[in-house]
Amino acid sequence: MTLGFFRNLTKPKPTPVVEREHCVAGRTLPLKIVESARARRLTLRIDSGGQGLRITVPPGLRRGEVEKFLDRHQDWLEQRLAKVPTRPQVRPGIKVPIRGVPHRIVHEPAKRGSVTVSRDERGPLLIVHGERIHLPRRIADYLKREAKKEIEKLVVKHTEAIGKRAKAIRYKDTSSRWGSCTSEGNLSFSWRIMMAPAPVINYLVAHEVAHLKEMNHGPKFWKLCEKLCPDTDRCKDWLKRNGGALQSIVFE
């Protein structure tokens, strides 16, 4: 009897996932091995910002085949990871985009911990109060609040347009995707999307809301997505070209 990489189950279950670590180019990265019934071959992907790896495998694949696949692609991984830019650390003096507009971070420790938006002769500012050690977390919390405020309004707008309701809206910090929609109607969004331009934020929400009606990426889905967001192609391209840079910013 051939033992598959994942156990075969008689009842429908969520997509099986094995999580482990993989060493490459002197780095130890989290690796997810995901079994997909639609997969016909192994595929390897590097997460945005080079912070993790993901292999999609056909059902019943032996563990040894995954190891051989990784060995064959070790040089490819090293070359690709070498091109990943250094992850910028959130700190005073650097600029972080808010709705696509770069804001220079200014630390003013004298006041109580909060974040305010201002500007000076050099342009927009993000002023962070409180202790320096808490600055990255306070900026992340600010982006989360802005995401909740803006995305919930957009969800209402787009769900009303298609006559569907979202069961719940959640906010995460994911490195492999910007949003998701479950068959139960739960929507999830990466709060980092608040660093993208406003039209791109709208596109992401329209994309996930469209999944409430079309749980696929077929022609009907894209037609609905473009109806909700006429700038779909342009915004999708922007996120593809620039999303990795937003995912690479370190808020810790």
CSV table of C-alpha atoms in Angstrom, one decimal:
chain,number,residue,atom,x,y,z
A,1,MET,CA,0.0,0.0,0.0
A,2,THR,CA,1.3,3.4,-0.9
A,3,LEU,CA,1.2,5.9,1.9
A,4,GLY,CA,0.3,9.4,0.7
A,5,PHE,CA,1.9,12.6,2.0
A,6,PHE,CA,-1.4,13.5,3.6
A,7,ARG,CA,-3.9,11.0,5.1
A,8,ASN,CA,-7.0,10.4,2.9
A,9,LEU,CA,-10.2,11.2,4.7
A,10,THR,CA,-13.7,10.0,3.8
A,11,LYS,CA,-15.4,13.2,5.0
A,12,PRO,CA,-14.8,16.6,3.3
A,13,LYS,CA,-12.2,18.5,5.3
A,14,PRO,CA,-10.4,21.9,4.9
A,15,THR,CA,-7.4,21.9,2.6
A,16,PRO,CA,-4.6,19.9,4.4
A,17,VAL,CA,-1.6,22.0,5.3
A,18,VAL,CA,1.7,20.9,6.7
A,19,GLU,CA,3.8,23.7,8.3
A,20,ARG,CA,7.6,23.3,8.8
A,21,GLU,CA,10.8,25.2,8.2
A,22,HIS,CA,13.2,25.1,5.3
A,23,CYS,CA,16.8,26.4,5.3
A,24,VAL,CA,18.0,28.3,2.2
A,25,ALA,CA,20.7,30.9,1.5
A,26,GLY,CA,21.6,31.0,5.2
A,27,ARG,CA,18.0,31.7,6.2
A,28,THR,CA,15.4,29.6,7.9
A,29,LEU,CA,12.0,30.3,6.4
A,30,PRO,CA,8.5,29.0,7.3
A,31,LEU,CA,7.3,26.5,4.7
A,32,LYS,CA,3.7,25.6,4.1
A,33,ILE,CA,2.9,22.4,2.1
A,34,VAL,CA,-0.6,22.6,0.8
A,35,GLU,CA,-2.5,19.7,-0.8
A,36,SER,CA,-4.9,20.7,-3.5
A,37,ALA,CA,-7.3,18.5,-5.4
A,38,ARG,CA,-6.9,20.7,-8.5
A,39,ALA,CA,-3.1,20.5,-8.5
A,40,ARG,CA,-1.6,18.3,-11.2
A,41,ARG,CA,2.0,19.1,-10.4
A,42,LEU,CA,4.1,20.6,-7.6
A,43,THR,CA,4.4,24.4,-7.6
A,44,LEU,CA,6.6,26.6,-5.4
A,45,ARG,CA,6.0,30.2,-4.4
A,46,ILE,CA,7.9,32.7,-2.4
A,47,ASP,CA,5.7,34.8,-0.1
A,48,SER,CA,5.7,38.6,-0.5
A,49,GLY,CA,8.8,40.1,1.0
A,50,GLY,CA,10.6,36.8,1.0
A,51,GLN,CA,9.2,35.9,4.4
A,52,GLY,CA,8.0,32.4,3.7
A,53,LEU,CA,7.6,29.5,1.2
A,54,ARG,CA,4.6,27.7,-0.1
A,55,ILE,CA,4.4,24.4,-2.0
A,56,THR,CA,1.2,23.2,-3.6
A,57,VAL,CA,1.0,19.5,-4.2
A,58,PRO,CA,-1.4,17.0,-5.8
A,59,PRO,CA,-3.3,14.7,-3.5
A,60,GLY,CA,-1.5,11.6,-2.2
A,61,LEU,CA,2.0,12.8,-3.0
A,62,ARG,CA,4.8,11.0,-1.2
A,63,ARG,CA,6.9,13.0,1.3
A,64,GLY,CA,10.1,12.1,-0.6
A,65,GLU,CA,8.8,13.7,-3.8
A,66,VAL,CA,8.5,17.0,-1.9
A,67,GLU,CA,12.0,16.8,-0.6
A,68,LYS,CA,13.4,16.0,-4.1
A,69,PHE,CA,11.4,19.0,-5.5
A,70,LEU,CA,12.9,21.3,-2.9
A,71,ASP,CA,16.4,20.0,-3.6
A,72,ARG,CA,16.0,20.6,-7.4
A,73,HIS,CA,14.8,24.2,-6.8
A,74,GLN,CA,17.4,25.2,-4.1
A,75,ASP,CA,19.5,27.2,-6.6
A,76,TRP,CA,16.3,28.9,-7.9
A,77,LEU,CA,15.3,29.8,-4.4
A,78,GLU,CA,18.7,31.2,-3.6
A,79,GLN,CA,18.7,33.4,-6.7
A,80,ARG,CA,15.2,34.7,-6.1
A,81,LEU,CA,15.7,35.4,-2.4
A,82,ALA,CA,19.0,37.3,-3.2
A,83,LYS,CA,16.9,39.8,-5.2
A,84,VAL,CA,14.5,40.4,-2.3
A,85,PRO,CA,15.2,43.9,-0.9
A,86,THR,CA,16.1,44.4,2.7
A,87,ARG,CA,13.0,44.7,4.8
A,88,PRO,CA,12.6,48.4,6.0
A,89,GLN,CA,12.1,48.8,9.7
A,90,VAL,CA,9.4,51.3,10.8
A,91,ARG,CA,11.3,54.0,12.7
A,92,PRO,CA,11.5,57.8,13.0
A,93,GLY,CA,12.6,59.6,9.8
A,94,ILE,CA,11.5,57.0,7.2
A,95,LYS,CA,8.3,57.4,5.2
A,96,VAL,CA,5.4,55.0,5.3
A,97,PRO,CA,2.5,55.3,2.8
A,98,ILE,CA,-1.0,55.9,4.0
A,99,ARG,CA,-3.6,55.5,1.2
A,100,GLY,CA,-0.7,55.7,-1.2
A,101,VAL,CA,0.7,59.0,0.1
A,102,PRO,CA,4.2,58.8,1.8
A,103,HIS,CA,4.1,60.2,5.4
A,104,ARG,CA,7.4,60.9,7.2
A,105,ILE,CA,7.4,59.4,10.7
A,106,VAL,CA,8.1,61.9,13.5
A,107,HIS,CA,8.5,60.7,17.1
A,108,GLU,CA,7.4,63.1,19.8
A,109,PRO,CA,7.8,61.3,23.1
A,110,ALA,CA,6.7,64.0,25.5
A,111,LYS,CA,2.9,63.4,24.9
A,112,ARG,CA,0.8,60.4,25.7
A,113,GLY,CA,0.9,57.5,23.2
A,114,SER,CA,-1.1,58.3,20.1
A,115,VAL,CA,-0.7,58.8,16.4
A,116,THR,CA,-1.8,61.9,14.5
A,117,VAL,CA,-1.5,62.9,10.9
A,118,SER,CA,-0.1,66.4,10.1
A,119,ARG,CA,2.1,68.1,7.6
A,120,ASP,CA,5.0,70.6,7.4
A,121,GLU,CA,6.8,72.4,4.6
A,122,ARG,CA,8.3,69.1,3.5
A,123,GLY,CA,5.0,67.2,3.2
A,124,PRO,CA,2.7,64.9,5.2
A,125,LEU,CA,3.7,63.6,8.6
A,126,LEU,CA,2.8,60.8,10.8
A,127,ILE,CA,3.4,61.9,14.4
A,128,VAL,CA,3.8,59.2,17.0
A,129,HIS,CA,3.7,60.0,20.7
A,130,GLY,CA,4.8,57.9,23.7
A,131,GLU,CA,7.9,55.7,24.2
A,132,ARG,CA,10.1,55.0,21.2
A,133,ILE,CA,9.9,51.2,21.8
A,134,HIS,CA,6.2,51.3,21.1
A,135,LEU,CA,6.4,53.3,17.9
A,136,PRO,CA,6.1,50.5,15.3
A,137,ARG,CA,3.2,48.9,17.1
A,138,ARG,CA,1.3,52.2,17.4
A,139,ILE,CA,1.7,52.8,13.7
A,140,ALA,CA,0.4,49.3,13.0
A,141,ASP,CA,-2.5,49.9,15.3
A,142,TYR,CA,-3.3,53.1,13.5
A,143,LEU,CA,-3.4,51.3,10.2
A,144,LYS,CA,-5.7,48.7,11.6
A,145,ARG,CA,-8.1,51.4,12.9
A,146,GLU,CA,-8.1,53.1,9.5
A,147,ALA,CA,-8.6,49.8,7.7
A,148,LYS,CA,-11.6,48.9,9.9
A,149,LYS,CA,-13.1,52.4,9.4
A,150,GLU,CA,-12.7,52.5,5.6
A,151,ILE,CA,-13.1,48.8,4.6
A,152,GLU,CA,-16.4,48.4,6.5
A,153,LYS,CA,-17.9,51.3,4.6
A,154,LEU,CA,-16.7,49.8,1.3
A,155,VAL,CA,-18.1,46.4,2.2
A,156,VAL,CA,-21.5,47.9,2.8
A,157,LYS,CA,-21.4,49.7,-0.5
A,158,HIS,CA,-20.4,46.7,-2.6
A,159,THR,CA,-22.6,44.2,-0.8
A,160,GLU,CA,-25.6,46.4,-1.3
A,161,ALA,CA,-24.7,46.6,-5.0
A,162,ILE,CA,-24.8,42.8,-5.4
A,163,GLY,CA,-27.6,42.0,-2.9
A,164,LYS,CA,-25.5,39.9,-0.6
A,165,ARG,CA,-24.4,40.3,3.0
A,166,ALA,CA,-21.1,39.6,4.7
A,167,LYS,CA,-21.4,37.4,7.8
A,168,ALA,CA,-18.2,38.9,9.4
A,169,ILE,CA,-15.2,41.1,8.5
A,170,ARG,CA,-11.8,40.3,10.0
A,171,TYR,CA,-8.4,42.0,9.7
A,172,LYS,CA,-5.2,40.1,9.7
A,173,ASP,CA,-1.5,40.5,8.8
A,174,THR,CA,-1.0,37.9,6.2
A,175,SER,CA,2.1,37.5,4.0
A,176,SER,CA,0.6,35.4,1.2
A,177,ARG,CA,-2.7,37.1,0.4
A,178,TRP,CA,-4.4,40.5,0.7
A,179,GLY,CA,-7.9,39.2,1.3
A,180,SER,CA,-10.2,36.2,1.4
A,181,CYS,CA,-13.8,35.1,1.4
A,182,THR,CA,-15.1,31.9,2.8
A,183,SER,CA,-18.2,30.0,1.6
A,184,GLU,CA,-19.9,31.0,4.9
A,185,GLY,CA,-19.6,34.7,3.9
A,186,ASN,CA,-16.7,35.7,6.2
A,187,LEU,CA,-14.4,38.3,4.7
A,188,SER,CA,-10.8,38.9,5.7
A,189,PHE,CA,-8.4,41.7,4.8
A,190,SER,CA,-4.8,42.5,5.5
A,191,TRP,CA,-4.7,45.8,7.3
A,192,ARG,CA,-1.5,46.6,5.3
A,193,ILE,CA,-3.8,47.5,2.4
A,194,MET,CA,-4.2,50.9,4.0
A,195,MET,CA,-0.8,51.7,2.7
A,196,ALA,CA,-2.0,51.3,-0.9
A,197,PRO,CA,-3.8,54.1,-2.9
A,198,ALA,CA,-7.5,54.5,-2.3
A,199,PRO,CA,-8.6,53.0,-5.6
A,200,VAL,CA,-6.5,49.8,-4.8
A,201,ILE,CA,-8.2,49.5,-1.4
A,202,ASN,CA,-11.6,49.8,-3.2
A,203,TYR,CA,-10.5,47.1,-5.7
A,204,LEU,CA,-9.5,44.7,-3.0
A,205,VAL,CA,-12.8,45.1,-1.2
A,206,ALA,CA,-14.8,44.7,-4.4
A,207,HIS,CA,-12.8,41.6,-5.3
A,208,GLU,CA,-13.6,39.8,-2.0
A,209,VAL,CA,-17.2,41.0,-2.0
A,210,ALA,CA,-17.6,39.6,-5.5
A,211,HIS,CA,-16.7,36.2,-4.1
A,212,LEU,CA,-19.8,36.3,-2.0
A,213,LYS,CA,-21.7,35.7,-5.3
A,214,GLU,CA,-19.0,34.0,-7.4
A,215,MET,CA,-16.7,31.7,-5.4
A,216,ASN,CA,-14.2,31.3,-8.2
A,217,HIS,CA,-12.1,33.4,-10.6
A,218,GLY,CA,-14.1,32.6,-13.7
A,219,PRO,CA,-15.4,35.0,-16.3
A,220,LYS,CA,-18.6,35.8,-14.3
A,221,PHE,CA,-16.5,36.7,-11.3
A,222,TRP,CA,-14.3,39.1,-13.2
A,223,LYS,CA,-17.3,40.7,-14.9
A,224,LEU,CA,-18.9,41.3,-11.5
A,225,CYS,CA,-15.6,42.6,-10.1
A,226,GLU,CA,-15.2,45.0,-12.9
A,227,LYS,CA,-18.8,46.2,-12.4
A,228,LEU,CA,-18.1,47.0,-8.8
A,229,CYS,CA,-14.6,48.4,-9.6
A,230,PRO,CA,-14.1,49.7,-13.2
A,231,ASP,CA,-10.4,50.1,-12.4
A,232,THR,CA,-10.0,46.4,-11.7
A,233,ASP,CA,-7.2,45.7,-14.2
A,234,ARG,CA,-5.2,48.8,-13.3
A,235,CYS,CA,-5.5,48.2,-9.5
A,236,LYS,CA,-4.8,44.5,-9.8
A,237,ASP,CA,-1.6,45.3,-11.7
A,238,TRP,CA,-0.6,47.9,-9.1
A,239,LEU,CA,-1.0,45.4,-6.3
A,240,LYS,CA,1.0,42.8,-8.2
A,241,ARG,CA,3.9,45.2,-8.8
A,242,ASN,CA,3.9,47.0,-5.5
A,243,GLY,CA,2.3,44.7,-3.0
A,244,GLY,CA,5.6,42.9,-2.1
A,245,ALA,CA,7.1,46.2,-0.9
A,246,LEU,CA,4.2,46.8,1.4
A,247,GLN,CA,4.3,43.3,2.8
A,248,SER,CA,8.0,43.6,3.5
A,249,ILE,CA,7.7,46.6,5.9
A,250,VAL,CA,8.5,45.5,9.5
A,251,PHE,CA,6.2,46.7,12.2
A,252,GLU,CA,8.0,45.4,15.3
